[in-house]
Every structure is written in C-alpha cells, then in structure tokens.
Coordinates of N, CA, C and O in Angstrom, one line a residue:
X6 N -66.9 -88.0 44.5 CA -68.2 -87.5 45.0 C -69.0 -87.7 43.4 O -70.0 -88.1 43.7
X7 N -68.5 -87.3 42.4 CA -69.0 -87.2 41.3 C -69.5 -88.7 41.0 O -70.7 -88.9 40.2
X8 N -68.2 -89.7 41.1 CA -68.8 -90.9 41.0 C -69.8 -91.5 41.6 O -70.9 -92.4 41.0
X9 N -70.0 -91.2 42.8 CA -71.1 -91.6 43.5 C -72.8 -91.0 43.3 O -73.7 -91.7 42.8
X10 N -72.6 -89.8 42.6 CA -73.7 -89.0 42.5 C -74.1 -89.6 41.2 O -75.3 -90.0 40.9
X11 N -73.1 -90.3 40.1 CA -73.5 -90.5 38.5 C -74.2 -92.1 38.8 O -75.0 -92.2 38.3
X12 N -73.7 -92.9 39.9 CA -74.4 -94.1 40.3 C -75.6 -94.0 41.0 O -76.6 -94.6 40.7
X13 N -75.8 -92.9 41.7 CA -77.2 -92.8 42.4 C -78.3 -92.4 41.5 O -79.4 -92.5 41.3
X14 N -77.6 -91.5 40.3 CA -78.7 -91.2 39.1 C -78.8 -92.0 38.1 O -79.7 -91.9 37.3
X15 N -78.2 -93.3 38.3 CA -78.2 -94.4 37.3 C -79.4 -95.2 37.5 O -79.3 -96.3 38.6
X16 N -80.4 -95.3 36.7 CA -81.7 -96.0 37.0 C -81.4 -97.7 36.9 O -82.0 -98.2 37.4
X17 N -80.4 -98.0 36.1 CA -79.8 -99.3 36.1 C -79.1 -99.9 37.3 O -79.2 -100.9 37.4
X18 N -78.3 -98.8 37.6 CA -78.2 -99.1 39.1 C -79.2 -99.1 40.3 O -79.3 -100.0 41.2
X19 N -79.9 -97.8 40.5 CA -80.8 -97.7 41.3 C -82.1 -97.7 40.6 O -82.7 -96.3 40.5
X20 N -82.7 -98.7 40.5 CA -84.0 -98.9 39.6 C -84.9 -97.8 40.7 O -85.0 -97.9 41.6
X21 N -86.0 -97.1 39.8 CA -87.0 -96.1 40.7 C -88.3 -96.4 40.2 O -89.4 -96.4 41.0
X22 N -88.5 -97.6 39.3 CA -90.0 -98.3 39.0 C -90.1 -99.4 39.8 O -89.3 -100.0 40.1
X23 N -91.4 -99.4 40.5 CA -92.0 -100.4 41.4 C -91.8 -101.6 40.4 O -92.1 -102.0 39.4
X24 N -91.3 -103.0 41.1 CA -90.9 -104.3 41.0 C -89.8 -104.2 39.7 O -89.3 -105.6 39.2
X25 N -89.1 -103.4 39.6 CA -88.2 -103.3 38.5 C -87.0 -103.9 39.4 O -86.6 -103.6 40.5
X26 N -86.0 -104.8 38.8 CA -85.0 -105.8 39.5 C -83.7 -104.7 39.7 O -83.2 -104.1 38.9
X27 N -83.2 -105.2 40.7 CA -81.8 -104.5 41.1 C -80.8 -105.4 40.5 O -80.9 -106.5 40.0
X28 N -79.7 -104.8 39.8 CA -78.5 -105.2 39.2 C -78.1 -106.3 40.0 O -77.8 -106.3 41.6
X29 N -77.5 -107.6 39.4 CA -76.7 -108.3 40.3 C -75.5 -108.1 41.3 O -75.4 -108.5 42.2
X30 N -75.1 -106.8 40.7 CA -73.5 -106.6 41.4 C -74.0 -105.7 42.6 O -73.3 -104.6 42.9
X31 N -75.5 -105.2 42.7 CA -76.0 -103.9 43.4 C -75.3 -103.9 44.7 O -74.8 -103.0 45.3
X32 N -75.3 -105.1 45.7 CA -74.8 -105.2 47.0 C -72.9 -104.9 46.7 O -72.6 -103.8 47.8
X33 N -72.5 -105.2 45.8 CA -71.2 -104.9 45.6 C -70.7 -103.4 45.2 O -69.8 -102.6 45.9
X34 N -71.6 -103.0 44.5 CA -71.9 -101.3 44.1 C -71.9 -100.3 45.2 O -71.3 -99.8 45.7
X35 N -72.7 -100.7 46.1 CA -73.2 -100.0 47.3 C -72.0 -100.4 48.4 O -71.6 -99.2 49.0
X36 N -71.6 -101.4 48.5 CA -70.2 -101.7 49.4 C -69.2 -100.4 48.9 O -68.5 -99.9 49.5
X37 N -68.7 -100.4 47.6 CA -67.7 -99.4 47.2 C -68.2 -98.2 47.6 O -67.1 -97.2 48.0
X38 N -69.1 -97.6 47.2 CA -69.7 -96.7 47.6 C -69.6 -96.1 49.1 O -68.7 -95.1 49.3
X39 N -69.9 -97.2 50.0 CA -69.6 -97.1 51.4 C -68.2 -97.0 51.7 O -68.0 -96.1 52.7
X40 N -67.5 -97.7 51.1 CA -66.3 -97.7 51.2 C -65.6 -96.3 51.1 O -64.8 -95.9 51.6
X41 N -65.9 -95.6 49.9 CA -65.4 -94.1 49.5 C -65.9 -93.3 50.8 O -65.1 -92.3 50.7
X42 N -67.1 -93.4 50.8 CA -67.7 -92.3 51.6 C -67.0 -92.8 53.3 O -66.9 -91.7 53.8
X43 N -66.6 -93.6 53.7 CA -65.8 -93.5 54.6 C -64.7 -93.0 54.9 O -64.0 -92.3 55.7
X44 N -64.1 -93.1 53.6 CA -62.8 -92.5 53.6 C -62.9 -90.9 53.4 O -61.9 -90.4 54.0
X45 N -63.9 -90.6 53.4 CA -63.9 -89.0 53.2 C -64.5 -88.8 54.5 O -63.8 -87.7 55.1
X46 N -64.8 -89.7 55.4 CA -65.2 -89.3 56.6 C -63.7 -89.3 57.3 O -63.3 -88.6 58.3
X47 N -63.0 -90.3 57.1 CA -61.6 -90.4 57.9 C -61.0 -89.1 57.8 O -60.2 -88.5 58.3
X48 N -60.8 -88.9 56.2 CA -60.2 -87.7 55.9 C -60.8 -86.4 56.4 O -59.7 -85.6 57.2
X49 N -61.9 -86.3 56.5 CA -62.5 -85.0 57.4 C -62.1 -85.3 59.2 O -61.6 -83.8 59.4
X50 N -61.9 -86.2 59.6 CA -61.9 -86.4 61.2 C -60.2 -86.4 61.2 O -60.1 -85.6 62.4
X51 N -59.4 -86.8 60.5 CA -58.1 -86.6 60.4 C -57.4 -85.4 59.9 O -56.5 -84.9 60.8
X52 N -57.7 -84.7 59.2 CA -57.6 -83.4 58.6 C -58.1 -82.2 58.7 O -57.6 -80.8 58.6
X53 N -59.3 -82.4 59.3 CA -60.0 -81.1 59.2 C -60.8 -81.1 60.5 O -61.9 -79.7 60.6
X54 N -60.7 -82.0 61.4 CA -61.9 -81.7 62.8 C -61.5 -80.9 63.7 O -62.4 -80.3 64.2
X55 N -60.8 -80.0 63.6 CA -60.2 -78.7 64.1 C -61.1 -77.6 63.6 O -61.5 -76.7 64.3
X56 N -61.2 -77.5 62.5 CA -61.7 -76.8 61.7 C -63.6 -76.8 62.0 O -64.0 -76.0 62.1
X57 N -63.8 -78.0 62.2 CA -65.0 -78.5 62.4 C -65.6 -78.0 63.6 O -66.6 -77.3 63.8
X58 N -64.7 -78.2 64.4 CA -64.6 -77.7 65.8 C -64.8 -76.2 66.2 O -65.6 -75.8 66.8
X59 N -64.1 -75.5 65.2 CA -64.0 -74.0 65.1 C -65.2 -73.4 64.8 O -65.9 -72.7 65.1
X60 N -65.7 -74.3 63.8 CA -67.3 -73.5 63.5 C -68.4 -74.4 64.3 O -69.3 -73.8 64.1
X61 N -67.8 -75.1 65.5 CA -69.0 -75.6 66.2 C -69.8 -76.7 65.8 O -70.8 -76.7 66.1
X62 N -69.6 -77.4 64.6 CA -70.3 -78.2 63.8 C -69.8 -79.5 64.3 O -70.4 -80.7 63.5
X63 N -69.2 -79.8 65.0 CA -68.5 -81.2 65.5 C -69.7 -82.3 65.8 O -69.6 -83.4 65.6
X64 N -71.0 -81.7 66.7 CA -72.1 -82.6 66.9 C -72.7 -82.9 65.7 O -73.3 -84.1 65.8
X65 N -72.7 -82.2 64.7 CA -73.5 -82.2 63.4 C -72.7 -83.4 62.7 O -73.3 -84.6 62.4
X66 N -71.1 -83.3 62.5 CA -70.5 -84.6 61.9 C -70.4 -85.8 62.8 O -70.7 -86.7 62.0
X67 N -70.5 -85.7 63.7 CA -70.7 -86.9 64.6 C -71.8 -87.6 64.7 O -72.0 -88.6 64.4
X68 N -73.1 -86.8 64.4 CA -74.6 -87.4 64.4 C -74.5 -88.2 63.0 O -74.8 -89.3 62.8
X69 N -73.7 -87.5 61.9 CA -73.7 -87.8 60.6 C -73.0 -89.4 60.2 O -73.5 -90.3 59.7
X70 N -71.9 -89.1 60.9 CA -71.2 -90.1 61.1 C -71.6 -91.4 61.7 O -71.4 -92.8 61.4
X71 N -72.4 -91.2 63.0 CA -73.1 -91.9 63.9 C -73.8 -93.0 62.8 O -74.1 -94.4 62.9
X72 N -74.6 -92.1 62.4 CA -75.7 -93.0 61.3 C -75.2 -93.6 60.3 O -75.8 -94.6 60.0
X73 N -74.2 -93.1 59.8 CA -73.6 -94.0 58.5 C -72.9 -95.4 59.2 O -72.8 -96.3 58.4
X74 N -72.4 -95.3 60.0 CA -71.7 -96.4 61.1 C -72.6 -97.3 61.2 O -72.6 -98.8 61.0
X75 N -73.8 -96.7 62.3 CA -74.9 -97.8 62.1 C -75.6 -98.3 60.9 O -75.6 -100.0 61.1
X76 N -75.8 -97.8 59.9 CA -76.3 -98.2 58.8 C -75.4 -99.3 58.2 O -75.8 -100.6 57.7
X77 N -74.3 -99.1 57.8 CA -73.2 -99.6 57.3 C -73.0 -101.1 58.2 O -72.9 -102.2 57.8
X78 N -73.0 -100.9 59.3 CA -72.9 -102.0 60.3 C -74.0 -102.8 60.0 O -73.6 -104.1 60.0
X79 N -75.3 -102.7 60.4 CA -76.4 -103.3 60.3 C -76.3 -104.0 59.2 O -76.8 -105.2 58.9
X80 N -75.9 -103.3 57.7 CA -76.1 -104.3 56.6 C -75.0 -104.8 55.9 O -74.7 -105.1 55.1
X81 N -74.0 -104.7 57.3 CA -72.4 -105.2 56.7 C -71.8 -104.7 55.1 O -71.3 -105.7 54.6
X82 N -71.8 -103.3 55.4 CA -71.5 -102.9 54.2 C -70.1 -102.4 53.9 O -69.7 -102.5 52.9
X83 N -69.4 -102.5 55.1 CA -67.8 -101.8 55.0 C -67.2 -103.2 56.0 O -67.5 -103.6 57.2
X84 N -66.2 -103.6 55.6 CA -65.4 -104.7 56.3 C -64.4 -104.4 57.6 O -64.2 -103.4 57.1
X85 N -64.3 -105.0 58.5 CA -63.5 -104.4 59.4 C -62.3 -103.9 59.3 O -61.8 -102.8 59.9
X86 N -61.6 -104.4 58.6 CA -60.3 -103.8 58.2 C -60.2 -102.5 57.9 O -59.2 -101.6 58.0
X87 N -61.2 -102.0 56.9 CA -61.4 -100.6 56.5 C -61.8 -99.6 57.4 O -61.4 -98.2 57.0
X88 N -62.1 -100.3 58.3 CA -62.7 -99.0 59.9 C -61.3 -99.0 60.5 O -61.3 -97.8 60.9
X89 N -60.5 -99.3 60.3 CA -59.3 -99.1 61.1 C -58.7 -97.9 61.3 O -58.3 -97.2 62.6
X90 N -58.5 -96.5 60.5 CA -58.2 -95.4 60.5 C -59.2 -94.8 62.0 O -59.0 -93.6 62.3
X91 N -60.5 -95.3 61.7 CA -61.3 -94.3 63.2 C -61.9 -95.6 63.7 O -63.0 -95.5 64.4
X92 N -61.2 -96.7 64.0 CA -61.5 -97.6 65.0 C -62.0 -97.4 66.2 O -63.2 -97.9 66.5
X93 N -61.4 -96.5 66.9 CA -61.8 -95.9 68.6 C -63.2 -95.4 68.0 O -63.7 -95.8 68.9
X94 N -63.0 -94.5 67.4 CA -64.4 -93.6 67.4 C -65.6 -94.5 66.7 O -67.0 -94.7 67.4
X95 N -65.5 -95.7 66.1 CA -66.3 -96.7 65.5 C -66.8 -97.4 66.3 O -68.0 -98.0 66.7
X96 N -65.9 -98.1 67.3 CA -66.1 -99.0 68.4 C -66.9 -98.1 69.6 O -67.9 -98.8 69.9
X97 N -66.8 -97.0 69.7 CA -67.6 -96.0 70.8 C -69.1 -96.0 70.1 O -70.0 -96.3 71.0
X98 N -69.3 -95.6 69.0 CA -70.3 -95.3 68.4 C -71.4 -97.1 68.2 O -72.4 -96.9 68.5
X99 N -70.4 -97.9 68.1 CA -71.2 -99.4 67.7 C -71.6 -100.0 69.3 O -72.4 -100.6 69.3
X100 N -70.8 -99.6 70.4 CA -70.8 -100.1 71.5 C -72.4 -99.3 72.2 O -73.2 -100.0 72.3
X101 N -72.9 -97.8 71.6 CA -73.9 -97.2 71.6 C -75.2 -98.1 70.6 O -76.3 -98.2 71.1
X102 N -74.6 -98.6 69.6 CA -75.6 -99.2 68.6 C -76.0 -100.7 69.3 O -77.0 -100.6 69.3
X103 N -75.4 -101.0 69.8 CA -75.6 -102.7 70.4 C -76.4 -102.4 71.6 O -77.3 -103.4 71.9
X104 N -76.0 -101.3 72.5 CA -77.0 -101.3 73.7 C -78.4 -100.9 73.2 O -79.3 -101.5 73.8
X105 N -78.5 -100.2 72.3 CA -80.0 -100.0 72.0 C -80.7 -101.0 71.2 O -81.6 -101.2 71.4
X106 N -79.7 -101.8 70.6 CA -80.3 -103.2 70.4 C -80.7 -104.0 70.9 O -81.8 -104.9 71.1
X107 N -80.0 -103.9 71.9 CA -79.9 -104.9 72.8 C -81.4 -104.4 74.0 O -82.2 -105.4 74.4
X108 N -81.2 -103.2 74.3 CA -82.5 -102.8 75.0 C -83.6 -103.0 74.0 O -84.9 -103.2 74.9
X109 N -83.8 -102.9 73.1 CA -84.9 -103.0 71.7 C -85.4 -104.3 72.0 O -86.6 -104.8 72.0
X110 N -84.7 -105.6 72.2 CA -84.8 -106.7 72.0 C -85.6 -107.3 73.4 O -85.8 -108.4 73.4
X111 N -85.4 -106.7 74.6 CA -85.6 -107.2 76.0 C -84.9 -107.2 76.6 O -85.0 -107.9 77.9

C-alpha cells in the first residue's frame, strides 16, 4: 500500500496542475495499482471475510469492491485472468453494472 501511496503523491505520475501532461506510462501505472488493489480485496474476501461479517461490515466491503469493479471494468484496468480468484462475485456485480447501463441507454 505504501507503493501506491507514493505513486499517488508523486506529481510526475499524477499531475495536479491544470494542463500538465500525464506521463506516457500513466495507464500502465494505473493498471498496476488496480491489479495490486484487487489482490488486497481477494485476500480480504478469502482470508478475512468471516471477521468482516462478525463486525457487521460486509455491506461496506461489498459496496467498496463493487465500485472498484465497476470502475476497473469501465476503464478496462484489470484483465479477466487476474479476476479469477473472485470471478463468481465479480460476475454478479458486473451483471448489475450491465443492467444499469442497459437501462440508462434506453
């Protein structure tokens, strides 16, 4: 997580000034960030979901993960093979995403 924080704080990677260009490898960097964050979610779901449920926080985790999946799917930030550990859950969320976009388009 420190690696991600350092990247987010690096103005050469994530420019803050208006009109400042993004680096040529920006999309690759964002994909690496999302791949690592997905692995954190996978670890939480596989190793700590019972504790999350005991705390009554599963709805929060699911909401965070759902938004993460919607965003990464929309911008194609994670390749399908990397999603395999949580494929069933991802498919459930993406079916909701696809239904919403279908309804919004008419």
